[in-house]
CSV table of C-alpha atoms in Angstrom, one decimal:
chain,number,residue,atom,x,y,z
A,1,MET,CA,14.4,22.8,24.4
A,2,ALA,CA,13.2,23.4,20.9
A,3,GLU,CA,16.7,24.0,19.6
A,4,ALA,CA,17.9,20.8,21.1
A,5,ILE,CA,15.0,18.9,19.5
A,6,PHE,CA,15.6,20.3,16.1
A,7,ALA,CA,19.3,19.7,16.3
A,8,SER,CA,18.6,16.0,17.1
A,9,ILE,CA,16.2,15.7,14.1
A,10,GLU,CA,18.9,17.3,11.9
A,11,LYS,CA,21.3,14.6,13.0
A,12,VAL,CA,18.7,11.9,12.4
A,13,MET,CA,18.1,13.1,8.8
A,14,SER,CA,21.8,13.3,8.1
A,15,GLU,CA,22.3,9.7,9.2
A,16,CYS,CA,19.0,8.0,8.2
A,17,LYS,CA,18.6,7.3,4.5
A,18,GLY,CA,15.2,6.2,3.1
A,19,GLY,CA,11.5,6.9,3.6
A,20,TYR,CA,10.1,7.6,7.1
A,21,ALA,CA,7.7,9.8,9.1
A,22,GLY,CA,8.4,10.0,12.8
A,23,ILE,CA,6.3,11.1,15.8
A,24,TYR,CA,7.4,10.9,19.4
A,25,LEU,CA,6.2,12.2,22.7
A,26,ILE,CA,8.6,13.7,25.2
A,27,ASN,CA,6.9,13.0,28.6
A,28,GLY,CA,5.9,16.3,30.2
A,29,ILE,CA,7.5,18.4,27.4
A,30,GLY,CA,5.7,18.0,24.1
A,31,LEU,CA,5.1,16.2,20.8
A,32,VAL,CA,7.5,16.0,17.9
A,33,GLY,CA,6.7,15.1,14.3
A,34,TYR,CA,9.0,15.0,11.2
A,35,ARG,CA,9.2,13.7,7.7
A,36,ASP,CA,12.1,12.3,5.6
A,37,PRO,CA,14.0,14.7,3.3
A,38,HIS,CA,12.3,13.3,0.1
A,39,GLY,CA,8.8,13.3,1.6
A,40,ILE,CA,8.5,9.6,0.6
A,41,ARG,CA,6.2,8.7,3.4
A,42,PRO,CA,3.2,11.0,4.1
A,43,LEU,CA,2.6,13.0,7.3
A,44,VAL,CA,-0.1,15.7,7.9
A,45,ILE,CA,-0.8,18.0,10.8
A,46,GLY,CA,-4.2,19.3,12.1
A,47,SER,CA,-5.5,21.5,14.9
A,48,ARG,CA,-8.6,22.3,16.8
A,49,LYS,CA,-9.6,24.6,19.6
A,50,SER,CA,-9.5,23.0,23.1
A,51,ASP,CA,-12.7,22.9,25.0
A,52,ILE,CA,-10.7,23.0,28.2
A,53,ASP,CA,-8.5,26.1,28.0
A,54,GLY,CA,-9.2,27.6,24.5
A,55,ARG,CA,-5.7,26.9,23.2
A,56,LEU,CA,-5.1,24.9,20.1
A,57,ASP,CA,-4.7,21.1,20.2
A,58,TYR,CA,-2.6,19.5,17.5
A,59,ALA,CA,-2.5,16.0,15.9
A,60,PHE,CA,-0.3,14.2,13.4
A,61,ALA,CA,-1.4,11.4,11.1
A,62,SER,CA,-0.3,9.8,7.8
A,63,GLU,CA,-3.6,10.7,6.1
A,64,SER,CA,-6.1,13.5,6.5
A,65,VAL,CA,-9.0,11.1,7.2
A,66,ALA,CA,-7.6,10.5,10.7
A,67,ILE,CA,-7.5,14.3,11.3
A,68,ASP,CA,-11.2,14.6,10.1
A,69,ALA,CA,-12.3,11.7,12.3
A,70,LEU,CA,-11.0,13.4,15.4
A,71,SER,CA,-12.8,16.7,14.4
A,72,PHE,CA,-9.5,18.5,13.8
A,73,ASN,CA,-9.0,20.9,10.9
A,74,LEU,CA,-6.3,19.9,8.4
A,75,MET,CA,-3.6,22.5,8.4
A,76,ARG,CA,-1.3,21.0,5.8
A,77,SER,CA,1.2,18.2,5.0
A,78,VAL,CA,4.5,18.3,6.8
A,79,LYS,CA,7.1,19.3,4.2
A,80,PRO,CA,10.0,16.9,3.3
A,81,GLY,CA,12.8,17.5,5.8
A,82,GLU,CA,10.6,19.5,8.1
A,83,ALA,CA,10.1,19.0,11.8
A,84,PHE,CA,7.4,20.2,14.2
A,85,PHE,CA,7.7,20.7,18.0
A,86,ILE,CA,4.5,21.2,20.0
A,87,ASP,CA,5.3,22.4,23.5
A,88,MET,CA,2.6,21.1,25.8
A,89,ARG,CA,3.7,23.4,28.6
A,90,ASN,CA,2.6,26.5,26.8
A,91,GLY,CA,0.8,25.2,23.7
A,92,SER,CA,3.2,26.8,21.3
A,93,LEU,CA,3.9,25.3,17.8
A,94,LYS,CA,7.3,25.6,16.2
A,95,SER,CA,8.6,24.2,12.9
A,96,ARG,CA,12.0,24.1,11.1
A,97,MET,CA,13.5,22.7,8.0
A,98,CYS,CA,16.1,20.2,9.2
A,99,ASP,CA,17.5,19.3,5.8
A,100,SER,CA,18.6,22.1,3.4
A,101,ALA,CA,18.6,19.7,0.4
A,102,ALA,CA,15.1,18.4,1.0
A,103,SER,CA,12.9,18.0,-2.1
A,104,TYR,CA,9.4,16.6,-2.9
A,105,SER,CA,9.3,13.0,-4.1
A,106,PRO,CA,6.3,11.4,-2.4
A,107,CYS,CA,5.6,7.7,-3.0
A,108,ILE,CA,3.1,7.4,-5.8
A,109,PHE,CA,2.0,4.0,-4.6
A,110,GLU,CA,0.3,5.8,-1.7
A,111,TYR,CA,-2.2,7.2,-4.2
A,112,VAL,CA,-2.5,4.0,-6.1
A,113,TYR,CA,-3.2,1.7,-3.2
A,114,PHE,CA,-2.6,2.5,0.4
A,115,ALA,CA,-4.4,5.8,1.1
A,116,ARG,CA,-8.1,6.0,1.5
A,117,PRO,CA,-9.9,7.7,-1.3
A,118,ASP,CA,-11.2,10.5,0.9
A,119,SER,CA,-7.7,11.5,2.0
A,120,ILE,CA,-5.8,14.5,1.0
A,121,MET,CA,-2.0,14.2,1.0
A,122,ASP,CA,0.4,16.9,-0.1
A,123,GLY,CA,-2.6,18.9,-1.3
A,124,ILE,CA,-3.7,16.1,-3.7
A,125,SER,CA,-7.1,14.4,-3.4
A,126,VAL,CA,-6.6,10.6,-3.6
A,127,TYR,CA,-10.1,10.2,-5.0
A,128,GLU,CA,-9.6,12.7,-7.9
A,129,SER,CA,-6.2,11.1,-8.7
A,130,ARG,CA,-7.8,7.7,-9.0
A,131,LEU,CA,-10.5,9.0,-11.3
A,132,LYS,CA,-7.7,10.3,-13.5
A,133,MET,CA,-6.1,6.8,-13.4
A,134,GLY,CA,-9.3,5.3,-14.6
A,135,GLU,CA,-9.6,7.8,-17.4
A,136,PHE,CA,-6.1,7.3,-18.7
A,137,LEU,CA,-6.6,3.5,-18.4
A,138,ALA,CA,-9.8,3.6,-20.5
A,139,GLN,CA,-8.1,5.7,-23.1
A,140,LYS,CA,-5.3,3.2,-23.4
A,141,ILE,CA,-7.7,0.3,-23.8
A,142,MET,CA,-9.5,2.1,-26.6
A,143,ARG,CA,-6.2,2.8,-28.4
A,144,LEU,CA,-5.1,-0.9,-28.1
A,145,TYR,CA,-8.5,-2.5,-28.6
A,146,PRO,CA,-10.7,0.0,-30.6
A,147,ASP,CA,-13.1,-2.8,-31.5
A,148,HIS,CA,-13.3,-4.3,-28.0
A,149,ASP,CA,-16.4,-6.4,-27.0
A,150,ILE,CA,-16.4,-5.5,-23.3
A,151,ASP,CA,-19.9,-5.9,-21.8
A,152,VAL,CA,-19.3,-4.8,-18.2
A,153,VAL,CA,-16.6,-3.3,-16.0
A,154,ILE,CA,-16.1,-4.9,-12.6
A,155,PRO,CA,-13.7,-3.6,-9.9
A,156,ILE,CA,-11.6,-5.8,-7.6
A,157,PRO,CA,-12.6,-4.3,-4.3
A,158,ASP,CA,-11.9,-2.1,-2.6
A,159,THR,CA,-9.2,0.2,-3.8
A,160,SER,CA,-9.8,0.0,-7.6
A,161,ARG,CA,-13.5,1.1,-7.4
A,162,THR,CA,-12.8,4.7,-8.2
A,163,SER,CA,-10.6,4.0,-11.2
A,164,ALA,CA,-13.0,1.3,-12.5
A,165,LEU,CA,-16.0,3.7,-12.2
A,166,GLN,CA,-14.3,6.3,-14.3
A,167,ALA,CA,-13.0,3.7,-16.8
A,168,ALA,CA,-16.5,2.4,-17.3
A,169,TYR,CA,-17.8,5.9,-17.9
A,170,ILE,CA,-15.1,6.7,-20.5
A,171,LEU,CA,-15.6,3.3,-22.2
A,172,GLY,CA,-19.4,3.7,-22.2
A,173,ARG,CA,-20.0,0.4,-20.5
A,174,PRO,CA,-21.9,-0.4,-17.3
A,175,PHE,CA,-20.1,-0.5,-14.0
A,176,ARG,CA,-21.1,-3.4,-11.8
A,177,GLU,CA,-20.1,-4.9,-8.5
A,178,GLY,CA,-19.3,-8.5,-9.2
A,179,PHE,CA,-17.1,-9.3,-6.2
A,180,ILE,CA,-18.1,-9.0,-2.5
A,181,LYS,CA,-15.2,-8.6,-0.1
A,182,ASN,CA,-14.8,-10.3,3.2
A,183,ARG,CA,-13.6,-7.4,5.4
A,184,TYR,CA,-12.0,-9.7,7.9
A,185,ILE,CA,-9.3,-11.0,5.6
A,186,ALA,CA,-5.9,-9.1,5.5
A,187,ARG,CA,-4.2,-7.9,2.3
A,188,THR,CA,-3.2,-11.1,0.4
A,189,PHE,CA,-0.1,-9.8,-1.4
A,190,ILE,CA,1.8,-9.3,1.9
A,191,MET,CA,0.8,-12.7,3.4
A,192,PRO,CA,3.7,-15.1,3.9
A,193,GLY,CA,3.8,-18.1,1.6
A,194,GLN,CA,2.3,-18.7,-1.9
A,195,GLU,CA,-0.2,-21.3,-0.7
A,196,THR,CA,-1.5,-19.1,2.1
A,197,ARG,CA,-2.0,-16.3,-0.4
A,198,LYS,CA,-3.8,-18.5,-2.9
A,199,LYS,CA,-6.2,-19.9,-0.3
A,200,SER,CA,-6.9,-16.5,1.2
A,201,VAL,CA,-8.1,-15.0,-2.1
A,202,ARG,CA,-11.3,-17.2,-2.2
A,203,LEU,CA,-11.8,-16.5,1.5
A,204,LYS,CA,-11.5,-12.8,0.8
A,205,LEU,CA,-13.8,-12.5,-2.2
A,206,ASN,CA,-17.0,-14.1,-3.4
A,207,THR,CA,-18.7,-13.6,-6.8
A,208,ILE,CA,-22.2,-12.3,-7.7
A,209,LYS,CA,-22.7,-14.9,-10.5
A,210,SER,CA,-25.4,-13.0,-12.4
A,211,GLU,CA,-22.9,-10.2,-13.2
A,212,PHE,CA,-20.5,-12.6,-15.0
A,213,ALA,CA,-22.7,-15.2,-16.7
A,214,GLY,CA,-22.3,-15.1,-20.4
A,215,ARG,CA,-20.5,-11.7,-20.4
A,216,ASN,CA,-17.2,-10.4,-21.6
A,217,VAL,CA,-15.9,-8.9,-18.4
A,218,LEU,CA,-13.3,-6.2,-17.9
A,219,LEU,CA,-11.7,-6.5,-14.4
A,220,VAL,CA,-10.0,-3.5,-13.0
A,221,ASP,CA,-7.5,-3.8,-10.2
A,222,ASP,CA,-5.3,-1.1,-8.6
A,223,SER,CA,-2.1,-3.1,-9.2
A,224,ILE,CA,-0.7,-6.6,-9.7
A,225,VAL,CA,2.2,-7.7,-7.5
A,226,ARG,CA,2.8,-11.5,-7.4
A,227,GLY,CA,-0.2,-12.3,-9.6
A,228,THR,CA,-1.6,-14.7,-7.0
A,229,THR,CA,-4.7,-12.7,-6.4
A,230,ALA,CA,-5.1,-11.9,-10.1
A,231,GLY,CA,-4.9,-15.5,-11.2
A,232,GLU,CA,-7.4,-16.7,-8.7
A,233,ILE,CA,-9.8,-13.8,-9.5
A,234,VAL,CA,-9.7,-14.6,-13.2
A,235,GLN,CA,-10.6,-18.2,-12.4
A,236,MET,CA,-13.4,-17.1,-10.1
A,237,ALA,CA,-14.8,-15.0,-12.9
A,238,LYS,CA,-14.7,-18.0,-15.3
A,239,ASP,CA,-16.3,-20.2,-12.7
A,240,ALA,CA,-19.1,-17.7,-12.4
A,241,GLY,CA,-19.8,-18.0,-16.1
A,242,ALA,CA,-17.8,-15.2,-17.8
A,243,LYS,CA,-17.5,-15.7,-21.5
A,244,ASN,CA,-14.1,-13.8,-21.7
A,245,VAL,CA,-12.1,-12.1,-19.0
A,246,TYR,CA,-10.0,-9.0,-19.7
A,247,PHE,CA,-7.7,-7.7,-16.9
A,248,THR,CA,-6.4,-4.2,-16.3
A,249,SER,CA,-4.2,-2.5,-13.7
A,250,ALA,CA,-4.6,1.2,-12.7
A,251,ALA,CA,-0.8,1.1,-12.0
A,252,PRO,CA,2.1,0.1,-14.3
A,253,ALA,CA,3.7,-3.3,-14.1
A,254,ILE,CA,5.6,-3.8,-10.8
A,255,ARG,CA,9.0,-5.0,-11.7
A,256,TYR,CA,11.3,-3.9,-8.9
A,257,PRO,CA,11.3,-4.2,-5.1
A,258,ASN,CA,10.3,-1.3,-2.8
A,259,ILE,CA,12.9,-0.4,-0.2
A,260,TYR,CA,11.0,2.4,1.5
A,261,GLY,CA,8.6,0.5,3.8
A,262,ILE,CA,6.2,-1.3,1.4
A,263,ASP,CA,6.4,-5.1,1.6
A,264,ILE,CA,6.7,-5.6,-2.1
A,265,PRO,CA,8.7,-8.8,-2.6
A,266,THR,CA,12.0,-9.5,-4.3
A,267,ARG,CA,12.1,-9.1,-8.1
A,268,GLN,CA,12.1,-12.9,-8.9
A,269,GLU,CA,8.7,-13.2,-7.1
A,270,LEU,CA,7.0,-10.5,-9.0
A,271,ILE,CA,4.8,-11.7,-11.9
A,272,ALA,CA,6.1,-8.9,-14.2
A,273,TYR,CA,9.7,-10.0,-13.6
A,274,GLU,CA,11.1,-10.8,-17.1
A,275,ARG,CA,7.6,-11.2,-18.6
A,276,ASN,CA,5.7,-9.1,-21.1
A,277,GLU,CA,2.0,-8.4,-21.1
A,278,GLU,CA,1.2,-11.4,-23.3
A,279,GLU,CA,3.1,-13.8,-21.0
A,280,ILE,CA,1.5,-12.2,-17.9
A,281,ALA,CA,-2.0,-12.7,-19.4
A,282,LYS,CA,-1.2,-16.3,-20.1
A,283,LYS,CA,0.1,-16.8,-16.6
A,284,ILE,CA,-3.0,-15.5,-14.9
A,285,GLY,CA,-5.4,-17.0,-17.4
A,286,CYS,CA,-7.1,-13.9,-18.9
A,287,ASN,CA,-7.6,-13.1,-22.6
A,288,TRP,CA,-5.5,-9.9,-22.5
A,289,ILE,CA,-4.1,-7.5,-19.9
A,290,VAL,CA,-3.5,-3.8,-20.0
A,291,TYR,CA,-1.3,-1.9,-17.6
A,292,GLN,CA,-1.3,1.8,-17.0
A,293,ASP,CA,1.7,3.7,-18.5
A,294,LEU,CA,4.0,5.3,-15.9
A,295,GLU,CA,3.8,8.7,-17.6
A,296,ASP,CA,0.0,8.6,-17.3
A,297,LEU,CA,0.1,7.5,-13.7
A,298,ILE,CA,2.4,10.4,-12.8
A,299,GLU,CA,0.1,12.8,-14.8
A,300,SER,CA,-3.0,11.4,-13.0
A,301,VAL,CA,-1.6,12.4,-9.6
A,302,SER,CA,0.3,15.6,-10.6
A,303,ALA,CA,-2.8,17.0,-12.4
A,304,CYS,CA,-4.6,17.0,-9.1
A,305,SER,CA,-1.9,18.9,-7.2
A,306,SER,CA,-2.6,22.4,-5.9
A,307,PRO,CA,-1.3,25.4,-7.8
A,308,ASP,CA,0.4,26.4,-4.6
A,309,LEU,CA,2.3,23.1,-4.5
A,310,PRO,CA,2.6,21.7,-8.1
A,311,LEU,CA,4.1,18.2,-7.8
A,312,LYS,CA,5.8,16.7,-10.8
A,313,GLU,CA,8.4,14.3,-9.2
A,314,PHE,CA,7.4,11.1,-7.4
A,315,GLU,CA,9.0,8.1,-5.9
A,316,THR,CA,8.2,5.4,-8.5
A,317,SER,CA,10.9,2.8,-7.9
A,318,CYS,CA,8.7,-0.3,-7.9
A,319,PHE,CA,7.7,0.6,-11.5
A,320,SER,CA,10.8,2.3,-12.8
A,321,GLY,CA,13.7,0.9,-10.9
A,322,LYS,CA,14.9,4.4,-10.1
A,323,TYR,CA,15.4,5.1,-6.4
A,324,VAL,CA,15.4,8.7,-5.1
A,325,THR,CA,18.0,7.9,-2.5
A,326,GLY,CA,20.5,6.7,-5.1
A,327,GLU,CA,20.5,2.9,-4.8
A,328,ARG,CA,20.8,0.9,-8.0
A,329,ILE,CA,19.5,-2.5,-8.9
A,330,GLY,CA,22.4,-4.9,-8.5
A,331,ASP,CA,23.9,-3.3,-5.5
A,332,ASP,CA,24.8,-5.5,-2.6
A,333,TYR,CA,21.9,-4.0,-0.6
A,334,PHE,CA,19.4,-5.7,-3.0
A,335,GLU,CA,21.1,-9.1,-2.6
A,336,LYS,CA,20.8,-8.7,1.2
A,337,LEU,CA,17.2,-7.7,0.8
A,338,HIS,CA,16.5,-10.7,-1.3
A,339,SER,CA,18.0,-13.1,1.2
A,340,LEU,CA,15.8,-11.6,3.9
A,341,ARG,CA,12.5,-11.1,2.0
A,342,ASN,CA,12.1,-14.1,-0.3
A,343,ASP,CA,9.4,-16.6,0.5
A,344,SER,CA,11.8,-19.3,1.6
A,345,ALA,CA,13.5,-17.1,4.1
A,346,GLN,CA,10.1,-15.9,5.5
A,347,ASN,CA,8.9,-19.5,5.8
A,348,GLN,CA,12.1,-20.5,7.6
A,349,ARG,CA,11.7,-17.6,10.1
A,350,ARG,CA,8.1,-18.6,10.7
A,351,ILE,CA,9.1,-22.2,11.4
A,352,SER,CA,12.0,-21.2,13.7
A,353,SER,CA,9.7,-18.8,15.6
A,354,ASN,CA,7.1,-21.5,16.0
A,355,ASN,CA,4.6,-19.5,13.9
A,356,GLY,CA,4.9,-16.6,16.3
A,357,CYS,CA,4.0,-18.6,19.4
A,358,GLU,CA,6.3,-18.5,22.4
A,359,SER,CA,7.4,-21.8,23.7
A,360,MET,CA,6.1,-22.9,27.1
A,361,SER,CA,9.7,-23.7,27.9
A,362,ASN,CA,10.4,-20.0,28.1
A,363,ASP,CA,8.1,-19.7,31.1
A,364,LYS,CA,10.5,-19.9,34.0
A,365,ARG,CA,7.6,-20.6,36.4
A,366,LEU,CA,7.1,-24.0,34.9
A,367,SER,CA,9.3,-27.0,34.6
A,368,ARG,CA,9.7,-28.3,31.1
A,369,SER,CA,7.8,-31.5,30.5
A,370,SER,CA,9.3,-34.3,28.4
A,371,ASN,CA,6.7,-33.8,25.6
A,372,ASP,CA,7.3,-30.0,25.3
A,373,ARG,CA,8.9,-29.6,21.9
A,374,GLY,CA,8.5,-25.8,21.7
A,375,SER,CA,4.9,-25.8,20.8
A,376,CYS,CA,2.2,-23.5,22.1
A,377,GLU,CA,0.5,-24.4,25.3
A,378,ALA,CA,-2.1,-27.1,24.7
A,379,ILE,CA,-5.7,-26.6,25.9
A,380,ASN,CA,-5.3,-29.5,28.3
A,381,ASN,CA,-2.7,-27.5,30.1
A,382,ASN,CA,-5.5,-25.1,31.3
A,383,MET,CA,-5.9,-26.1,34.9
A,384,THR,CA,-9.4,-24.7,35.0
A,385,GLN,CA,-10.6,-27.2,32.3
A,386,ALA,CA,-12.9,-29.9,33.7
A,387,ASN,CA,-11.9,-33.5,33.3
A,388,VAL,CA,-14.5,-35.6,31.5
A,389,SER,CA,-14.3,-39.3,32.2
C-alpha cells in the first residue's frame, strides 16, 4: 500500500506545477501528507502518545500553532517534495522524497503576513523574523531621514505589531496602540470590489484619538497591496488630529501578482505598479513612505533559520517578479490570470452568481413564480411567518 501511495504522489509532483501542500485520508487505511517540490506552501507534522493504546498519534498542519493547540509535539516541517504515509492499521509512519530535484524556496510572504507570530515553520520563528524586519526597517528610516521628527510609532493591527515594536525600540520612540481592530471583519485586501474594500477599512479599525492629536506619527504596516487600506488609514490618522503622518511597510513594494495561492491582484491594481515611493506617498496621502528592501527582508528571515537547516532562498515573486517555477511576466499565463482576477471580472462573476445566493428557481420542489428573477428567497416566502393585517 505504501509503495502505491508514494508512486501516486510522485506522479502528482511530476504533473502539478506550483505551490501546494496536500493532506488526504484513505478510509480505513491511513493519512497522507505531502508538500510541493519547492516547499512554497508550509506543512508541519506533529505527534503525541495515544491515551487509548499507547501508540503515537500524528497530525499535519500548515503552522506549528495548530500542533501546539492540540497538545501534539512538533516533529518538524515536511521537506519540499516529501510525502508521509501514516498507516492507521498498525500506527506506522513512513516518509519518502518523491521528487529528486526538490529544493527549499518557501514563500517569504508567509513570514511577513499570513503566519501567526507564535508559529515555527521550516525551523524559523515567525516572531523573531518580524523583530528583524522591524530592526532593518528602522535602520533604513534613520539612513533616509536622519533628522526625522517622529513622535510616536503606531502599528496597523494585527500582523505589524511585532515589527513596529522593534522599530520603535531602534528609533528610540514610544510604541503606542492607536488603532483598535474589529475582529469580525475579514481581510480587506482580498475583498471583492474597490468600494467594498474602502468601506470595510473604517468598519475594521477605529482610532484612539489621544495617541494622534498634535503628533508626528509613524505608521507601520506589514505590507501594502492595493493601497486602499493604507489611504483610508492615513486619512483616519489625520482625522484623529495627527500633525504629520509617515508610513512604512515591513515588506518591499508589491509590484507583481502571486500565482502560488495568495490572492494578490493583477499588476495594474497594485498601488506600486509603475509608481515610485514619492508617487505612492502622494496617492495614499502621507508625508513620506519607506518600504523594506528585499535583501533586508530575506536576511530578516534567513538569519532566524536553524544551523541544521540554513535557508537562503525564498519565493519572492510578488516583490521581485522572479517565479521559482519558471514563469515570466508577459507569458500568456499572466494574461489569462488578469482576465480572471481583475476587479471587473470578479464583479461580473458576483453579479452572474447572484452574490452567491442560489436562485429559488433551482428548487425543483417549487414551481417558479412570475416575480422570481433569480433572487434569494424573500422572507415573506417563509410559510411559518404570521400574517399581520
